[in-house]
PDB file of C-alpha atoms in Angstrom:
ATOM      1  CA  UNK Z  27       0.307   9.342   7.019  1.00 72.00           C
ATOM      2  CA  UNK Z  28      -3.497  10.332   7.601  1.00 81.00           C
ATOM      3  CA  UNK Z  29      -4.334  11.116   3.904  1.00 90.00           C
ATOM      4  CA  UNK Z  30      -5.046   8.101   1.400  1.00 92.00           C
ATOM      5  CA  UNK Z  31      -1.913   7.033  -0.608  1.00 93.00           C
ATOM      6  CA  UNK Z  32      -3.158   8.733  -3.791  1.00 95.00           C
ATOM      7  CA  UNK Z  33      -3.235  12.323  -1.633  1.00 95.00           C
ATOM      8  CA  UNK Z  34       0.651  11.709  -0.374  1.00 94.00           C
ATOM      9  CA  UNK Z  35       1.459  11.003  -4.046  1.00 96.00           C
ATOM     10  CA  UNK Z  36       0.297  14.014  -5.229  1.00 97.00           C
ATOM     11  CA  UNK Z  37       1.892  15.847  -2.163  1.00 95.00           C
ATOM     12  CA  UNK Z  38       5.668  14.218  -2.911  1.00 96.00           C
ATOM     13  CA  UNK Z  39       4.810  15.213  -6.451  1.00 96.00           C
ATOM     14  CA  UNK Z  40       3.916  19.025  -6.134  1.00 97.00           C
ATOM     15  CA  UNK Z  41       6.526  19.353  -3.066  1.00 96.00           C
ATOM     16  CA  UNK Z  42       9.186  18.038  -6.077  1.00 97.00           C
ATOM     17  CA  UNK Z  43       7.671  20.211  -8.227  1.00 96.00           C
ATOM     18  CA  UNK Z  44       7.086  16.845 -10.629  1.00 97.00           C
ATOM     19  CA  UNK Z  45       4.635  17.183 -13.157  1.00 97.00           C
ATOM     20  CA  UNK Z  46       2.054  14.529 -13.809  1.00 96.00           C
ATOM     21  CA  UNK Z  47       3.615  13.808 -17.256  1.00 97.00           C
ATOM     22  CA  UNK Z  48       7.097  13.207 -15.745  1.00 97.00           C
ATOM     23  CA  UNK Z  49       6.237  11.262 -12.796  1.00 97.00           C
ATOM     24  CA  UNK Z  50       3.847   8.790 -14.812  1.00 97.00           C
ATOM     25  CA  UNK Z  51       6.491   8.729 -17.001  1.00 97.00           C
ATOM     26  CA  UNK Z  52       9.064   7.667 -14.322  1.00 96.00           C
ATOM     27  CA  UNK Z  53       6.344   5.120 -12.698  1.00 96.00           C
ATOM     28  CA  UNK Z  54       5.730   3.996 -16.153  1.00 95.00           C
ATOM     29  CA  UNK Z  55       2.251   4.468 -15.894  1.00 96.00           C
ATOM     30  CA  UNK Z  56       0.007   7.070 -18.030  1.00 95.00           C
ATOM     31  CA  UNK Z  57      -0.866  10.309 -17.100  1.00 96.00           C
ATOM     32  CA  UNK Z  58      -4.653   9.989 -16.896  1.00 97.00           C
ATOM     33  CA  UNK Z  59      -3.646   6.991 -14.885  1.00 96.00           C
ATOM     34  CA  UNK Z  60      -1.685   8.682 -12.173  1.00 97.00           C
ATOM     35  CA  UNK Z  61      -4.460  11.280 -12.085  1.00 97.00           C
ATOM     36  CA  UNK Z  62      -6.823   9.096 -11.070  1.00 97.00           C
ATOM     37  CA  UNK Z  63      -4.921   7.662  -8.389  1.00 96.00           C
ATOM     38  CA  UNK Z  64      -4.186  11.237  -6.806  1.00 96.00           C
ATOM     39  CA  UNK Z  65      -8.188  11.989  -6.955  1.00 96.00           C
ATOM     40  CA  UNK Z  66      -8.469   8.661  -5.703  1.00 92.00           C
ATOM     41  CA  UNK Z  67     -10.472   7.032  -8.505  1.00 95.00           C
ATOM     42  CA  UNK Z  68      -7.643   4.145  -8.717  1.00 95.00           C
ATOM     43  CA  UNK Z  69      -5.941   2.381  -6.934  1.00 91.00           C
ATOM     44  CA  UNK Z  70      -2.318   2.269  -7.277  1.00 92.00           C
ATOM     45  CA  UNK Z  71      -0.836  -0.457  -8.695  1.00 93.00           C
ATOM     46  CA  UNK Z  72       1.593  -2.473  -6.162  1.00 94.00           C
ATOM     47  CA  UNK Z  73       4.483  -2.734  -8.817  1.00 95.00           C
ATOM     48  CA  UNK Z  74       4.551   0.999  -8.322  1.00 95.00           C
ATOM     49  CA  UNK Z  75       6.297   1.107  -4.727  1.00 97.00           C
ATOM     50  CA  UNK Z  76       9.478   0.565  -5.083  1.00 97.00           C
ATOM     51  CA  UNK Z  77       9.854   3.124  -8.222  1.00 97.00           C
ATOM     52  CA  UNK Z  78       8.181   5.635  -6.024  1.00 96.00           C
ATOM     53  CA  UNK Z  79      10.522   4.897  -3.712  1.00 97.00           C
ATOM     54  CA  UNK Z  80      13.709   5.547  -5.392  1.00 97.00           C
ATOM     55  CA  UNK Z  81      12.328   8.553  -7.035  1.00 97.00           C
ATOM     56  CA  UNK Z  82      11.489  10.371  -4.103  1.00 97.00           C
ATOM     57  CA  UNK Z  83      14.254   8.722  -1.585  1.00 97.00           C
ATOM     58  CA  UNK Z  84      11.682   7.245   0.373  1.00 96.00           C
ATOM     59  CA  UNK Z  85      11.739   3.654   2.223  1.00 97.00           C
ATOM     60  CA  UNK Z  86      10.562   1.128   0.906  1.00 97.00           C
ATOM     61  CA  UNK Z  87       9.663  -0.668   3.911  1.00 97.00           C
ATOM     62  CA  UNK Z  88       7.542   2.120   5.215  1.00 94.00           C
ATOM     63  CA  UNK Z  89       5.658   2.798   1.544  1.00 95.00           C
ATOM     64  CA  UNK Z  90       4.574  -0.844   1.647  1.00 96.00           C
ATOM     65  CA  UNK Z  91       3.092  -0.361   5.127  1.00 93.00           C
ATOM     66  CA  UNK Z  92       1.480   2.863   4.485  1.00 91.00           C
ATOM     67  CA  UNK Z  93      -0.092   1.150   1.198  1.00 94.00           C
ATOM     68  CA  UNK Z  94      -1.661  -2.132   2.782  1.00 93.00           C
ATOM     69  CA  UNK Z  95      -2.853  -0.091   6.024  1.00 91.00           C
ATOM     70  CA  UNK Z  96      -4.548   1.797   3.536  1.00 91.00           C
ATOM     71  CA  UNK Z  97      -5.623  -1.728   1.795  1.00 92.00           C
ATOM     72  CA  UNK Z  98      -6.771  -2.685   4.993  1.00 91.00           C
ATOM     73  CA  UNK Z  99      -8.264   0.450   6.307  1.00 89.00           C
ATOM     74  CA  UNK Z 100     -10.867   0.575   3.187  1.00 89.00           C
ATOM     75  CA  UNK Z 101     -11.920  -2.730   4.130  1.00 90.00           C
ATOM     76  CA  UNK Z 102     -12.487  -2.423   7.765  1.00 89.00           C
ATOM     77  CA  UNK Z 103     -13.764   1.166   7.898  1.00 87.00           C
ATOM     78  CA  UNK Z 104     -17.236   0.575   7.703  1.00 88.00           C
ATOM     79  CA  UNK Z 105     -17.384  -1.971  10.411  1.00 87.00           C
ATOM     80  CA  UNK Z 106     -18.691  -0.984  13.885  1.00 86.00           C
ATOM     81  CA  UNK Z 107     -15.641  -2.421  15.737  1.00 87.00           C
ATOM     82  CA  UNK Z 108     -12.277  -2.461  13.783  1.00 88.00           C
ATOM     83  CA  UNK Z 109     -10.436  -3.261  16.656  1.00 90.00           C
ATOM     84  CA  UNK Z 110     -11.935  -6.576  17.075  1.00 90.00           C
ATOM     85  CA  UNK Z 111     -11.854  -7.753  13.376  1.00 89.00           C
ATOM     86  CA  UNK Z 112      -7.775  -6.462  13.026  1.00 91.00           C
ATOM     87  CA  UNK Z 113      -7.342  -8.218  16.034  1.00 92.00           C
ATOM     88  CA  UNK Z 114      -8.559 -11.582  14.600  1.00 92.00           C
ATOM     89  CA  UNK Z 115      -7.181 -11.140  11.200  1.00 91.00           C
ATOM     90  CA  UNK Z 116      -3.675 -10.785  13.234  1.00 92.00           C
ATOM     91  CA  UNK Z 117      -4.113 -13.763  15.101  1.00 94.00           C
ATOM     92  CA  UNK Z 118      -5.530 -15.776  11.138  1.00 94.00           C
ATOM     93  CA  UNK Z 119      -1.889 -14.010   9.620  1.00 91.00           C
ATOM     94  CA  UNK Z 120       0.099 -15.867  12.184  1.00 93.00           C
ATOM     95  CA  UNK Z 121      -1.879 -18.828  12.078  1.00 93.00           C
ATOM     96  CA  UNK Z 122      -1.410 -18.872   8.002  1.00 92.00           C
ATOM     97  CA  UNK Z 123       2.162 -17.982   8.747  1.00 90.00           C
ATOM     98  CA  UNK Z 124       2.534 -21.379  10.587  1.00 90.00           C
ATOM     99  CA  UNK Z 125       1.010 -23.260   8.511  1.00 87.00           C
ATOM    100  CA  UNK Z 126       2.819 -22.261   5.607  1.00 86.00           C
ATOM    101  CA  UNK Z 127       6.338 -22.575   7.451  1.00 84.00           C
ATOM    102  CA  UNK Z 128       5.188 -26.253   8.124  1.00 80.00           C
ATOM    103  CA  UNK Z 129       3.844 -27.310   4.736  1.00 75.00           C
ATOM    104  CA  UNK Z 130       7.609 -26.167   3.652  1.00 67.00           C
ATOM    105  CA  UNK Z 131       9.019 -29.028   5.847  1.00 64.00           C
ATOM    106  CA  UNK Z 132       9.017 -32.529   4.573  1.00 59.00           C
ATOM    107  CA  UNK Z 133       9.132 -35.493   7.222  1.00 60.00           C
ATOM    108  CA  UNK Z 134      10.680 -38.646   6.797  1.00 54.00           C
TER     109      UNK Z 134
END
């Protein structure tokens, strides 16, 4: 997906022919809320995901990585070499991912 997530929202929507009032009311969020997020003036809220998935039949898997590339993409944007930072904040993940797999294990 090359549009922000609010733009594929309101694409799903008017492809479903879903009106703002019934999809905010199946995301249980408010109308002027989901607005906002289509325009881009929010951001959408993470407990959202899996409701948009099952209402449009999507996976959930794939929404999730769509929404934190996007997370991710409006942090690194401005910088003059992406590349390089994504490639370090890879190689901090797996360190944190380590780290927390050891802190789980308790030695005797």
């Amino acid at each position: 997906m090359k549009e922000t997530f609010g733009e594929y929202i309101h694409k799903l929507r008017s492809d479903n022919s879903l009106t703002l009032t019934k999809l905010a009311a199946a995301l249980d969020i408010d109308q002027s809320t989901l607005s906002k997020i289509e325009n881009g003036k929010r951001n959408v809220p993470v407990e959202v995901l899996p409701k948009l998935s099952k209402i449009f039949n999507l996976d959930l898997k794939q929404l999730e990585h769509e929404y934190f590339s996007e997370k991710i993409a409006e942090i690194i944007y401005p910088q003059e070499e992406p590349r390089e930072l994504l490639k370090a904040a890879e190689e901090k993940a797996k360190y944190m991912r380590i780290k927390n797999q050891q802190q789980g294990k308790i030695n005797f």
